[in-house]
């Protein structure tokens, strides 16, 4: 197949490293004689046919920029049949021979379905949560971990001065990768993740024991998706997004209240929220995004549609898109066990 023009979109939550992918895709495609258009705001832009041409000029200087120059949305074209029809219509109208979809479980879930319907798609996995299967890491995760680690370091000094318990709520909807990595790196005294329900008695015991050996401050890191035993996700509002997800948040506040009540130690909470997703990507994420982008174009040139780029060890490989989204990659129990060595 002679590929003349491709479209690229970014969907779901933004993530440091998206712009390096957009730059790499554009530069490598232009080298191969393929013209590139950016689709605005994820799948939404394919429903409304909102595009911007991408050339060497427009992707110049974006490598260190956080966010996505294309914009993003959580639009699900499979929610309304008329939207899906428009997506298919616009792919033809805009003369897009191939689509590069950069996203997480939701965006790549849509990409999988479209690919099965015959659309030429290459997937690029993205999420700060690092919970996509079939890739060892996603870009954005390293940046988020470093931001969370720095926050934990800062919480440490104030916790120590005031003899307080500091609870840091970090992102991580289904998996506690950010909490585990940032917690290990920041020397957290307790790390709580969605993979293991919270046992509040055990948490308070760890803190009390630590205090009884003379350490009168503690750091507790909790992933936003963590739940209490027999409990469900804590969210600030009931509204679901188009993929059926609630807006998480609030577990840190509840946890902090319970710890203070049960231990008698003054406890404060810090919710890092979107700070973890904003700003400039780390060197690791810039390099990974760049490698993913170049590989995506190699796959286009080889006609390997329906594939997703992936990091396997230190090599960039390709796997069927659905392998990335079929099952979520939760925290390695051995790693979490290792983290527990330093609890208390
Ligand atoms: O999936 C990435 C993520 O950052 C989750 O950790 C979090 O629950 C969600 O996105 C937040 O999404 P939004 O920015 O739409 O509130």
XYZ file of C-alpha atoms and ligand atoms in Angstrom:
360
model
C 0.000 0.000 0.000
C 1.272 3.444 -0.906
C 0.958 5.597 2.222
C 0.789 9.295 1.368
C -0.827 10.907 4.370
C -1.253 9.979 7.996
C -3.149 11.400 10.939
C -1.978 11.422 14.535
C -4.075 11.921 17.663
C -3.619 11.970 21.425
C -6.504 10.776 23.609
C -7.280 10.418 27.315
C -5.336 12.090 30.098
C -2.345 14.102 28.928
C 1.086 12.854 29.809
C 4.652 14.197 29.672
C 6.250 12.671 26.558
C 3.327 13.092 24.145
C 5.016 15.950 22.285
C 8.267 13.997 21.789
C 6.164 11.243 20.133
C 4.347 13.766 17.899
C 7.698 15.301 16.897
C 9.330 11.928 16.185
C 6.354 10.652 14.161
C 6.238 13.855 12.108
C 9.962 14.063 11.426
C 10.375 10.381 10.520
C 7.226 10.376 8.364
C 8.330 13.476 6.431
C 11.723 11.831 5.835
C 9.848 8.862 4.360
C 7.795 11.136 2.070
C 4.550 10.874 4.084
C 2.612 14.031 4.966
C 1.253 14.348 8.493
C -1.830 15.972 9.977
C -2.567 16.340 13.658
C -6.114 15.566 14.759
C -7.337 17.923 17.466
C -8.522 16.623 20.845
C -8.373 12.854 20.414
C -11.295 10.995 18.855
C -13.396 14.169 19.143
C -11.356 15.733 16.319
C -12.197 12.851 14.028
C -15.892 13.351 14.708
C -15.673 17.074 13.958
C -12.890 16.836 11.331
C -10.646 19.281 13.165
C -7.090 18.927 11.966
C -3.847 20.871 11.815
C -1.059 20.187 9.330
C 2.165 19.094 10.987
C 5.523 19.888 9.421
C 9.114 20.423 10.533
C 8.220 23.941 11.582
C 5.201 23.091 13.719
C 6.973 20.357 15.685
C 10.080 22.428 16.255
C 10.740 23.218 19.918
C 8.095 20.876 21.348
C 10.439 18.140 22.652
C 10.698 19.550 26.211
C 7.065 20.687 26.403
C 4.587 18.865 28.627
C 0.982 18.190 27.572
C 0.076 17.711 23.933
C 0.133 20.337 21.193
C -2.844 18.517 19.643
C -5.097 18.754 22.681
C -6.922 15.758 24.085
C -10.359 14.566 25.206
C -12.038 11.559 26.727
C -14.465 11.261 23.796
C -15.553 7.710 23.014
C -16.817 7.427 19.409
C -18.338 4.026 20.178
C -20.771 5.647 22.620
C -23.007 7.042 19.856
C -23.357 5.253 16.484
C -23.595 8.596 14.645
C -20.173 9.619 16.040
C -18.616 6.393 14.870
C -20.103 6.891 11.413
C -18.569 10.383 11.298
C -15.159 9.078 12.336
C -15.214 6.590 9.462
C -16.520 9.196 7.015
C -13.862 11.722 8.033
C -11.027 9.233 7.740
C -11.956 8.980 4.053
C -12.757 12.684 3.593
C -9.454 13.749 5.162
C -7.628 11.196 3.004
C -5.906 9.571 5.934
C -4.239 6.341 4.839
C -3.101 5.560 8.380
C -3.926 6.704 11.878
C -1.445 6.827 14.754
C -3.380 6.717 18.026
C -1.459 7.651 21.159
C -3.316 6.785 24.325
C -4.069 4.528 27.237
C -6.585 1.734 27.763
C -9.572 3.759 26.497
C -8.002 5.381 23.410
C -6.261 2.155 22.421
C -9.470 0.224 23.115
C -11.165 2.351 20.443
C -8.114 1.853 18.183
C -8.413 -1.928 18.567
C -12.085 -1.870 17.544
C -11.444 0.404 14.553
C -8.511 -1.733 13.474
C -10.771 -4.811 13.534
C -13.160 -2.876 11.282
C -10.387 -2.452 8.730
C -8.935 0.984 9.598
C -5.119 1.142 9.298
C -4.006 2.012 12.809
C -0.775 1.947 14.780
C -1.019 2.322 18.559
C 1.397 4.131 20.855
C 0.900 3.322 24.564
C 0.693 6.257 26.959
C -0.129 6.626 30.634
C 1.556 8.028 33.702
C -0.046 5.104 35.572
C 2.207 2.585 33.733
C -0.609 0.031 33.819
C -0.697 -1.004 30.158
C 0.317 -4.580 29.446
C 2.786 -5.700 26.801
C 5.148 -2.791 27.415
C 7.602 -2.627 30.297
C 7.109 1.115 30.699
C 4.994 3.895 29.233
C 6.390 7.405 28.845
C 5.082 9.865 31.421
C 5.511 7.402 34.260
C 9.130 8.335 34.948
C 8.261 12.041 35.023
C 5.314 11.443 37.373
C 7.442 9.303 39.691
C 10.131 11.973 39.885
C 7.580 14.671 40.669
C 5.985 12.494 43.374
C 9.401 11.583 44.793
C 10.366 15.240 45.050
C 7.066 15.982 46.799
C 7.718 13.162 49.287
C 11.219 14.540 49.944
C 9.674 17.936 50.681
C 6.982 16.434 52.899
C 9.710 14.657 54.848
C 11.389 17.843 56.059
C 8.170 19.478 57.222
C 6.890 16.206 58.741
C 10.104 15.897 60.724
C 9.980 19.497 61.955
C 6.355 19.278 63.114
C 6.401 15.625 64.252
C 3.444 14.863 62.011
C 2.170 12.092 59.822
C 2.034 13.231 56.193
C -0.238 11.392 53.800
C 0.607 11.924 50.112
C -2.128 10.924 47.649
C -0.696 10.159 44.222
C -2.324 9.087 40.952
C -2.873 5.459 40.009
C -6.386 4.432 39.093
C -6.085 0.667 38.779
C -2.446 0.107 39.655
C -0.103 1.529 42.249
C 3.047 1.867 40.153
C 3.545 5.585 40.890
C 2.933 5.068 44.614
C 5.309 2.097 44.757
C 8.166 3.655 42.781
C 7.882 7.127 44.329
C 7.363 5.577 47.767
C 10.483 3.420 47.494
C 12.510 6.295 46.044
C 11.250 8.748 48.672
C 11.615 6.360 51.625
C 7.906 6.228 52.504
C 7.003 4.459 55.746
C 3.780 2.999 54.334
C 2.733 2.602 50.675
C -0.897 1.764 49.864
C -1.927 0.620 46.398
C -5.122 -0.526 44.638
C -3.726 -4.057 44.333
C -3.905 -4.649 48.108
C -6.894 -3.459 50.158
C -5.969 -1.128 53.017
C -5.921 -2.673 56.474
C -6.210 0.450 58.629
C -5.261 -1.401 61.828
C -2.050 -2.643 60.215
C -1.232 0.867 58.917
C -1.705 2.402 62.382
C 0.349 -0.389 64.011
C 3.264 0.310 61.659
C 3.125 4.015 62.483
C 2.800 3.458 66.260
C 5.750 1.032 66.263
C 7.846 3.511 64.307
C 7.007 6.241 66.794
C 7.768 3.964 69.731
C 11.305 3.528 68.403
C 11.784 7.283 68.467
C 10.718 8.319 64.970
C 7.986 10.851 65.641
C 7.030 11.527 62.025
C 5.904 9.275 59.193
C 5.183 9.438 55.488
C 2.275 7.477 54.043
C 1.910 7.298 50.253
C -1.485 6.237 48.934
C -2.586 5.694 45.336
C -5.908 7.398 44.510
C -7.377 4.023 43.455
C -6.593 2.264 46.749
C -9.590 0.965 48.686
C -10.303 -0.202 52.195
C -11.059 -3.857 52.817
C -14.583 -4.496 51.510
C -14.725 -0.896 50.316
C -14.965 0.643 46.906
C -13.116 3.473 45.118
C -13.296 6.883 46.747
C -14.361 9.642 44.392
C -15.359 13.242 44.750
C -18.223 13.027 42.314
C -20.527 10.409 40.887
C -20.360 11.506 37.242
C -18.838 8.965 34.846
C -16.743 9.866 31.810
C -17.582 8.465 28.343
C -15.582 5.332 29.097
C -17.439 4.724 32.368
C -14.741 5.912 34.802
C -15.477 7.942 37.934
C -13.270 10.858 38.910
C -11.136 9.477 41.723
C -9.820 11.375 44.710
C -10.391 11.619 48.434
C -8.812 8.457 49.788
C -5.910 10.483 51.259
C -8.282 12.710 53.223
C -10.239 9.770 54.655
C -7.067 7.875 55.487
C -5.545 10.883 57.182
C -8.640 11.299 59.411
C -8.580 7.637 60.411
C -4.854 7.642 61.194
C -5.146 10.758 63.376
C -8.183 9.339 65.167
C -6.580 5.966 65.858
C -2.988 6.972 66.633
C -3.528 10.368 68.190
C -0.715 11.780 66.009
C -1.403 14.957 64.051
C -1.905 13.948 60.429
C -2.039 16.088 57.274
C -2.787 15.241 53.682
C -1.341 16.460 50.379
C -3.042 15.528 47.112
C -0.590 15.800 44.224
C -3.225 15.448 41.503
C -2.469 16.815 38.066
C 0.891 18.265 39.125
C 2.125 14.732 38.381
C 0.962 15.016 34.785
C 2.091 18.544 34.024
C 5.385 20.050 32.966
C 8.446 18.953 31.109
C 9.178 15.239 30.537
C 12.318 13.667 32.023
C 15.167 12.590 29.717
C 13.921 8.982 30.009
C 10.420 9.930 28.836
C 11.731 12.125 25.991
C 13.902 9.279 24.736
C 11.169 6.653 25.119
C 8.599 8.885 23.370
C 11.076 9.542 20.556
C 11.839 5.833 20.128
C 8.112 4.970 20.145
C 7.384 7.648 17.519
C 10.118 6.509 15.141
C 9.111 2.856 15.570
C 5.480 3.737 14.801
C 6.565 5.025 11.385
C 8.740 1.944 10.776
C 5.592 -0.136 11.359
C 3.660 2.076 8.924
C 6.363 1.572 6.285
C 6.270 -2.191 6.856
C 2.458 -2.162 6.620
C 2.129 -3.728 10.077
C -1.223 -2.169 10.990
C -3.096 -3.122 14.156
C 0.193 -3.160 16.063
C 1.260 -1.162 19.088
C 4.843 -0.126 19.793
C 6.208 -1.426 23.062
C 9.288 -1.363 25.265
C 10.582 -4.847 25.995
C 13.715 -4.765 28.107
C 15.785 -2.185 26.284
C 14.356 -2.901 22.842
C 11.428 -1.297 21.065
C 9.155 -4.015 19.709
C 5.608 -4.323 18.345
C 2.612 -6.303 19.630
C -1.071 -6.432 18.594
C -2.803 -3.358 20.074
C -5.264 -5.418 22.109
C -2.372 -7.009 24.011
C -1.722 -3.605 25.584
C -5.267 -3.118 26.821
C -6.651 -6.632 27.354
C -5.500 -6.931 30.942
C -4.021 -4.208 33.065
C -0.456 -4.493 34.302
C -0.625 -4.302 38.061
C 2.299 -3.836 40.437
C 4.687 -6.771 40.571
C 3.998 -8.437 43.962
C 7.746 -8.982 44.472
C 8.393 -5.271 44.079
C 5.630 -4.411 46.545
C 7.034 -6.992 48.951
C 10.419 -5.295 48.636
C 8.788 -1.924 49.415
C 7.309 -3.440 52.588
C 10.825 -4.201 53.879
C 11.070 -0.460 54.579
C 7.619 0.061 56.136
C 7.711 1.550 59.604
O -5.043 7.412 33.741
C -4.220 8.442 34.116
C -4.852 9.263 35.174
O -3.906 10.249 35.509
C -5.319 8.505 36.417
O -4.303 8.228 37.346
C -6.376 9.417 36.964
O -7.333 8.720 37.702
C -6.991 9.992 35.734
O -6.024 9.933 34.719
C -7.452 11.400 35.933
O -8.092 11.836 34.807
P -8.603 13.331 34.553
O -7.396 14.151 34.279
O -9.471 13.237 33.362
O -9.300 13.752 35.780
